[in-house]
C-alpha cells in the first residue's frame, strides 16, 4: 500500500515561534497532489495548503509554507508566527491519478502562550 | 457560499440497529466522498461518487455499508446491523470533480454504537 507517514505524533510550540511538521510519502505516480489539512477540536477538516507535484516552487499561504522535496518524497509544513488558533491536529494527505485522499496518522500541535 | 453540511452531528445507536448519515455537498460540486475516522485506523476512504458514473465502493469495509447519491447532490451513507467497531466519525467531502483536485470537508457525524 502506498503510505503517508507523519513521524511526529505530538508537537508543541510557543506563540509567535515557528514550527515544522514532517511528512513523507510513498508513490509510484509522477503526477500527484499533496495537501495539509488542519482539524481543530470542532472536527472540521480545513484545507491549509496544497502542492502540485509537477511544480518546483514551494506553496505558501500567509503564515503557512511547505518544503517539498520530490526526490526524497518529503512534504513538510512550516507554520510561522504561531498563534493559539493554530492548535489542532494536522494531517498530511496525497492524491495521485486516483481521487481518494491517502492520509497520514496526524500530528497534534499545541500552541502555548 | 455554504460549505459541506452533514447530519446528524452525533448519533448514538444500539448494536444491531441501522443508521443513516446524510451529506449535503457544496453546490456545483460533482464529486462526493465518504471517509471514516477512527482512533485505531486513522482516516480511511469509504466511497466516491462522480457525477452520474457508478460509484467507487472499494473502501467500504463490509456489505453492511452502502451509500447512494440522489440527483447528483445529497448523499446518504447507510450502515446496517451496526457493530461496536463501526463507532467512528464519518466525514463527507466534495470537490469540483477535476482529477486530482481539492476536497472540502463537512463537520462529520460522530457515530457511537453501544
mmCIF file of C-alpha atoms in Angstrom:
data_model
loop_
_atom_site.group_PDB
_atom_site.id
_atom_site.type_symbol
_atom_site.label_atom_id
_atom_site.label_comp_id
_atom_site.label_asym_id
_atom_site.label_seq_id
_atom_site.Cartn_x
_atom_site.Cartn_y
_atom_site.Cartn_z
ATOM 1 C CA UNK A 1 0.000 0.000 0.000
ATOM 2 C CA UNK A 2 1.175 3.479 -0.777
ATOM 3 C CA UNK A 3 1.542 5.236 2.549
ATOM 4 C CA UNK A 4 1.807 8.695 4.050
ATOM 5 C CA UNK A 5 3.921 8.913 7.198
ATOM 6 C CA UNK A 6 3.879 11.611 9.830
ATOM 7 C CA UNK A 7 6.615 10.763 12.288
ATOM 8 C CA UNK A 8 5.689 13.314 14.965
ATOM 9 C CA UNK A 9 2.542 12.296 16.858
ATOM 10 C CA UNK A 10 2.679 15.416 19.044
ATOM 11 C CA UNK A 11 4.420 18.753 18.936
ATOM 12 C CA UNK A 12 4.373 21.902 20.988
ATOM 13 C CA UNK A 13 5.400 25.459 20.111
ATOM 14 C CA UNK A 14 5.198 28.794 21.842
ATOM 15 C CA UNK A 15 3.105 31.571 20.457
ATOM 16 C CA UNK A 16 4.892 33.657 17.794
ATOM 17 C CA UNK A 17 7.519 30.985 17.160
ATOM 18 C CA UNK A 18 7.993 28.794 14.107
ATOM 19 C CA UNK A 19 7.304 25.076 13.930
ATOM 20 C CA UNK A 20 7.806 22.477 11.189
ATOM 21 C CA UNK A 21 5.690 19.362 10.802
ATOM 22 C CA UNK A 22 7.152 16.465 8.862
ATOM 23 C CA UNK A 23 5.557 14.238 6.251
ATOM 24 C CA UNK A 24 6.950 11.601 3.932
ATOM 25 C CA UNK A 25 5.001 9.610 1.384
ATOM 26 C CA UNK A 26 5.286 6.762 -0.999
ATOM 27 C CA UNK A 27 4.001 6.854 -4.553
ATOM 28 C CA UNK A 28 4.740 5.329 -7.922
ATOM 29 C CA UNK A 29 2.987 8.141 -9.744
ATOM 30 C CA UNK A 30 4.667 11.137 -11.298
ATOM 31 C CA UNK A 31 1.683 13.455 -11.177
ATOM 32 C CA UNK A 32 0.070 13.872 -7.802
ATOM 33 C CA UNK A 33 -1.051 16.453 -5.299
ATOM 34 C CA UNK A 34 -0.127 16.892 -1.664
ATOM 35 C CA UNK A 35 -2.202 18.569 1.000
ATOM 36 C CA UNK A 36 -2.046 19.656 4.589
ATOM 37 C CA UNK A 37 -5.351 19.705 6.424
ATOM 38 C CA UNK A 38 -5.998 21.082 9.886
ATOM 39 C CA UNK A 39 -8.594 19.542 12.214
ATOM 40 C CA UNK A 40 -9.375 21.572 15.342
ATOM 41 C CA UNK A 41 -11.484 20.107 18.176
ATOM 42 C CA UNK A 42 -14.597 21.126 16.239
ATOM 43 C CA UNK A 43 -13.789 18.177 13.886
ATOM 44 C CA UNK A 44 -13.983 20.321 10.764
ATOM 45 C CA UNK A 45 -11.176 19.393 8.353
ATOM 46 C CA UNK A 46 -9.821 22.628 6.939
ATOM 47 C CA UNK A 47 -7.508 22.830 3.958
ATOM 48 C CA UNK A 48 -4.298 24.601 4.924
ATOM 49 C CA UNK A 49 -2.186 24.327 1.799
ATOM 50 C CA UNK A 50 -1.857 22.344 -1.427
ATOM 51 C CA UNK A 51 1.143 21.464 -3.604
ATOM 52 C CA UNK A 52 1.169 20.131 -7.156
ATOM 53 C CA UNK A 53 3.977 17.631 -7.635
ATOM 54 C CA UNK A 54 4.911 18.990 -11.057
ATOM 55 C CA UNK A 55 5.588 22.441 -9.634
ATOM 56 C CA UNK A 56 9.098 23.141 -8.393
ATOM 57 C CA UNK A 57 8.078 26.169 -6.382
ATOM 58 C CA UNK A 58 7.005 25.554 -2.812
ATOM 59 C CA UNK A 59 3.451 26.595 -1.992
ATOM 60 C CA UNK A 60 2.802 29.355 0.539
ATOM 61 C CA UNK A 61 -0.380 30.607 2.183
ATOM 62 C CA UNK A 62 0.204 33.529 4.531
ATOM 63 C CA UNK A 63 1.976 32.077 7.600
ATOM 64 C CA UNK A 64 1.983 28.552 6.163
ATOM 65 C CA UNK A 65 4.556 27.254 3.734
ATOM 66 C CA UNK A 66 5.808 23.889 2.598
ATOM 67 C CA UNK A 67 9.187 22.402 1.837
ATOM 68 C CA UNK A 68 8.539 19.955 -0.997
ATOM 69 C CA UNK A 69 11.399 17.605 -1.820
ATOM 70 C CA UNK A 70 10.109 15.438 -4.652
ATOM 71 C CA UNK A 71 13.099 13.135 -4.943
ATOM 72 C CA UNK A 72 13.066 12.472 -1.224
ATOM 73 C CA UNK A 73 9.240 12.220 -1.202
ATOM 74 C CA UNK A 74 9.127 14.708 1.639
ATOM 75 C CA UNK A 75 6.494 17.382 2.241
ATOM 76 C CA UNK A 76 6.915 19.357 5.466
ATOM 77 C CA UNK A 77 4.711 22.184 6.703
ATOM 78 C CA UNK A 78 6.187 25.279 8.297
ATOM 79 C CA UNK A 79 3.995 27.487 10.446
ATOM 80 C CA UNK A 80 5.463 30.908 11.135
ATOM 81 C CA UNK A 81 4.392 33.290 13.898
ATOM 82 C CA UNK A 82 2.335 30.515 15.548
ATOM 83 C CA UNK A 83 -0.995 31.563 17.006
ATOM 84 C CA UNK A 84 -3.161 29.954 19.684
ATOM 85 C CA UNK A 85 -5.742 29.246 16.997
ATOM 86 C CA UNK A 86 -3.256 27.013 15.212
ATOM 87 C CA UNK A 87 -3.721 24.387 17.925
ATOM 88 C CA UNK A 88 -5.158 21.376 16.092
ATOM 89 C CA UNK A 89 -4.430 18.012 14.513
ATOM 90 C CA UNK A 90 -2.592 18.391 11.234
ATOM 91 C CA UNK A 91 -2.921 15.763 8.537
ATOM 92 C CA UNK A 92 -0.737 15.316 5.515
ATOM 93 C CA UNK A 93 -2.513 13.746 2.534
ATOM 94 C CA UNK A 94 -1.743 12.652 -1.012
ATOM 95 C CA UNK A 95 -3.850 12.083 -4.071
ATOM 96 C CA UNK A 96 -2.491 10.871 -7.387
ATOM 97 C CA UNK A 97 -4.136 9.603 -10.520
ATOM 98 C CA UNK A 98 -6.943 8.421 -8.352
ATOM 99 C CA UNK A 99 -9.124 10.649 -6.341
ATOM 100 C CA UNK A 100 -9.344 9.359 -2.789
ATOM 101 C CA UNK A 101 -7.009 11.029 -0.365
ATOM 102 C CA UNK A 102 -4.480 8.903 1.443
ATOM 103 C CA UNK A 103 -3.884 10.425 4.886
ATOM 104 C CA UNK A 104 -1.114 10.223 7.428
ATOM 105 C CA UNK A 105 -1.920 9.474 11.060
ATOM 106 C CA UNK A 106 -1.697 13.134 12.008
ATOM 107 C CA UNK A 107 0.384 15.393 14.227
ATOM 108 C CA UNK A 108 -1.210 17.024 17.247
ATOM 109 C CA UNK A 109 0.102 20.579 17.529
ATOM 110 C CA UNK A 110 -0.278 22.569 20.721
ATOM 111 C CA UNK A 111 0.482 26.287 20.687
ATOM 112 C CA UNK A 112 1.193 27.632 24.156
ATOM 113 C CA UNK A 113 1.077 31.239 25.378
ATOM 114 C CA UNK B 1 -21.128 30.174 -0.081
ATOM 115 C CA UNK B 2 -22.311 27.329 2.088
ATOM 116 C CA UNK B 3 -19.875 24.546 2.832
ATOM 117 C CA UNK B 4 -20.435 20.831 3.094
ATOM 118 C CA UNK B 5 -23.058 20.012 5.697
ATOM 119 C CA UNK B 6 -23.667 16.727 7.474
ATOM 120 C CA UNK B 7 -26.418 15.455 9.713
ATOM 121 C CA UNK B 8 -26.818 14.406 12.382
ATOM 122 C CA UNK B 9 -23.823 15.841 14.184
ATOM 123 C CA UNK B 10 -23.882 12.998 16.670
ATOM 124 C CA UNK B 11 -25.682 9.679 16.596
ATOM 125 C CA UNK B 12 -25.888 7.107 19.352
ATOM 126 C CA UNK B 13 -27.395 3.769 18.468
ATOM 127 C CA UNK B 14 -27.656 0.274 19.812
ATOM 128 C CA UNK B 15 -25.770 -2.632 18.341
ATOM 129 C CA UNK B 16 -27.758 -4.260 15.565
ATOM 130 C CA UNK B 17 -29.720 -1.167 14.565
ATOM 131 C CA UNK B 18 -29.483 0.502 11.158
ATOM 132 C CA UNK B 19 -28.331 4.118 10.810
ATOM 133 C CA UNK B 20 -28.394 6.693 8.038
ATOM 134 C CA UNK B 21 -25.933 9.549 7.771
ATOM 135 C CA UNK B 22 -26.569 12.450 5.437
ATOM 136 C CA UNK B 23 -24.229 14.684 3.462
ATOM 137 C CA UNK B 24 -25.065 17.855 1.546
ATOM 138 C CA UNK B 25 -22.143 18.823 -0.710
ATOM 139 C CA UNK B 26 -21.136 22.274 -1.861
ATOM 140 C CA UNK B 27 -23.445 23.438 -4.626
ATOM 141 C CA UNK B 28 -21.977 22.681 -8.043
ATOM 142 C CA UNK B 29 -19.510 20.084 -6.820
ATOM 143 C CA UNK B 30 -19.814 16.927 -8.879
ATOM 144 C CA UNK B 31 -17.620 14.684 -6.749
ATOM 145 C CA UNK B 32 -18.536 13.436 -3.291
ATOM 146 C CA UNK B 33 -16.510 11.286 -0.895
ATOM 147 C CA UNK B 34 -17.120 9.479 2.363
ATOM 148 C CA UNK B 35 -14.303 8.812 4.831
ATOM 149 C CA UNK B 36 -14.241 7.211 8.247
ATOM 150 C CA UNK B 37 -12.050 8.479 11.050
ATOM 151 C CA UNK B 38 -11.396 6.173 13.980
ATOM 152 C CA UNK B 39 -8.748 6.073 16.682
ATOM 153 C CA UNK B 40 -7.266 2.808 15.578
ATOM 154 C CA UNK B 41 -7.397 3.198 11.803
ATOM 155 C CA UNK B 42 -6.990 6.918 11.224
ATOM 156 C CA UNK B 43 -8.742 8.345 8.158
ATOM 157 C CA UNK B 44 -9.995 5.749 5.687
ATOM 158 C CA UNK B 45 -11.626 6.238 2.325
ATOM 159 C CA UNK B 46 -15.030 4.555 2.020
ATOM 160 C CA UNK B 47 -16.749 5.512 -1.235
ATOM 161 C CA UNK B 48 -16.580 8.042 -4.077
ATOM 162 C CA UNK B 49 -19.279 9.423 -6.355
ATOM 163 C CA UNK B 50 -18.517 11.356 -9.534
ATOM 164 C CA UNK B 51 -21.421 12.778 -11.485
ATOM 165 C CA UNK B 52 -23.604 10.047 -12.954
ATOM 166 C CA UNK B 53 -20.855 7.441 -13.017
ATOM 167 C CA UNK B 54 -21.039 4.262 -10.988
ATOM 168 C CA UNK B 55 -19.588 4.916 -7.531
ATOM 169 C CA UNK B 56 -16.257 3.525 -6.421
ATOM 170 C CA UNK B 57 -17.150 1.382 -3.435
ATOM 171 C CA UNK B 58 -13.709 -0.119 -2.991
ATOM 172 C CA UNK B 59 -13.231 1.305 0.502
ATOM 173 C CA UNK B 60 -16.422 0.013 2.066
ATOM 174 C CA UNK B 61 -15.388 -2.342 4.878
ATOM 175 C CA UNK B 62 -18.300 -4.765 4.601
ATOM 176 C CA UNK B 63 -21.603 -5.340 2.838
ATOM 177 C CA UNK B 64 -23.351 -3.775 5.802
ATOM 178 C CA UNK B 65 -22.214 -0.417 4.434
ATOM 179 C CA UNK B 66 -23.903 1.203 1.455
ATOM 180 C CA UNK B 67 -24.309 4.695 0.078
ATOM 181 C CA UNK B 68 -26.355 6.457 -2.506
ATOM 182 C CA UNK B 69 -26.393 9.870 -4.048
ATOM 183 C CA UNK B 70 -29.693 11.193 -5.291
ATOM 184 C CA UNK B 71 -29.907 13.687 -8.130
ATOM 185 C CA UNK B 72 -26.159 14.168 -8.104
ATOM 186 C CA UNK B 73 -26.345 16.111 -4.858
ATOM 187 C CA UNK B 74 -27.268 14.804 -1.400
ATOM 188 C CA UNK B 75 -25.730 11.528 -0.302
ATOM 189 C CA UNK B 76 -26.781 9.054 2.361
ATOM 190 C CA UNK B 77 -24.438 6.540 3.969
ATOM 191 C CA UNK B 78 -26.313 3.602 5.485
ATOM 192 C CA UNK B 79 -24.867 1.163 7.970
ATOM 193 C CA UNK B 80 -26.983 -1.892 8.609
ATOM 194 C CA UNK B 81 -26.845 -4.045 11.743
ATOM 195 C CA UNK B 82 -24.333 -1.714 13.376
ATOM 196 C CA UNK B 83 -21.444 -3.158 15.357
ATOM 197 C CA UNK B 84 -19.355 -1.533 18.062
ATOM 198 C CA UNK B 85 -16.385 -1.342 15.704
ATOM 199 C CA UNK B 86 -18.454 0.947 13.476
ATOM 200 C CA UNK B 87 -18.113 3.674 16.120
ATOM 201 C CA UNK B 88 -16.194 6.480 14.450
ATOM 202 C CA UNK B 89 -16.506 9.917 12.914
ATOM 203 C CA UNK B 90 -17.859 9.756 9.382
ATOM 204 C CA UNK B 91 -16.646 12.598 7.210
ATOM 205 C CA UNK B 92 -18.054 13.689 3.900
ATOM 206 C CA UNK B 93 -16.154 15.790 1.368
ATOM 207 C CA UNK B 94 -16.950 17.259 -2.013
ATOM 208 C CA UNK B 95 -14.913 18.647 -4.870
ATOM 209 C CA UNK B 96 -15.349 20.158 -8.299
ATOM 210 C CA UNK B 97 -14.528 16.857 -9.910
ATOM 211 C CA UNK B 98 -11.237 17.641 -11.586
ATOM 212 C CA UNK B 99 -8.642 14.957 -11.121
ATOM 213 C CA UNK B 100 -6.856 15.347 -8.841
ATOM 214 C CA UNK B 101 -8.429 18.241 -7.006
ATOM 215 C CA UNK B 102 -9.106 19.775 -3.628
ATOM 216 C CA UNK B 103 -11.645 18.191 -1.360
ATOM 217 C CA UNK B 104 -13.670 20.263 1.105
ATOM 218 C CA UNK B 105 -14.906 18.512 4.194
ATOM 219 C CA UNK B 106 -18.033 18.674 6.280
ATOM 220 C CA UNK B 107 -18.009 18.699 10.086
ATOM 221 C CA UNK B 108 -18.614 14.967 10.310
ATOM 222 C CA UNK B 109 -21.058 12.731 12.140
ATOM 223 C CA UNK B 110 -19.841 11.067 15.308
ATOM 224 C CA UNK B 111 -21.413 7.609 15.482
ATOM 225 C CA UNK B 112 -21.411 5.721 18.765
ATOM 226 C CA UNK B 113 -22.639 2.139 18.796
ATOM 227 C CA UNK B 114 -23.466 0.865 22.281
#
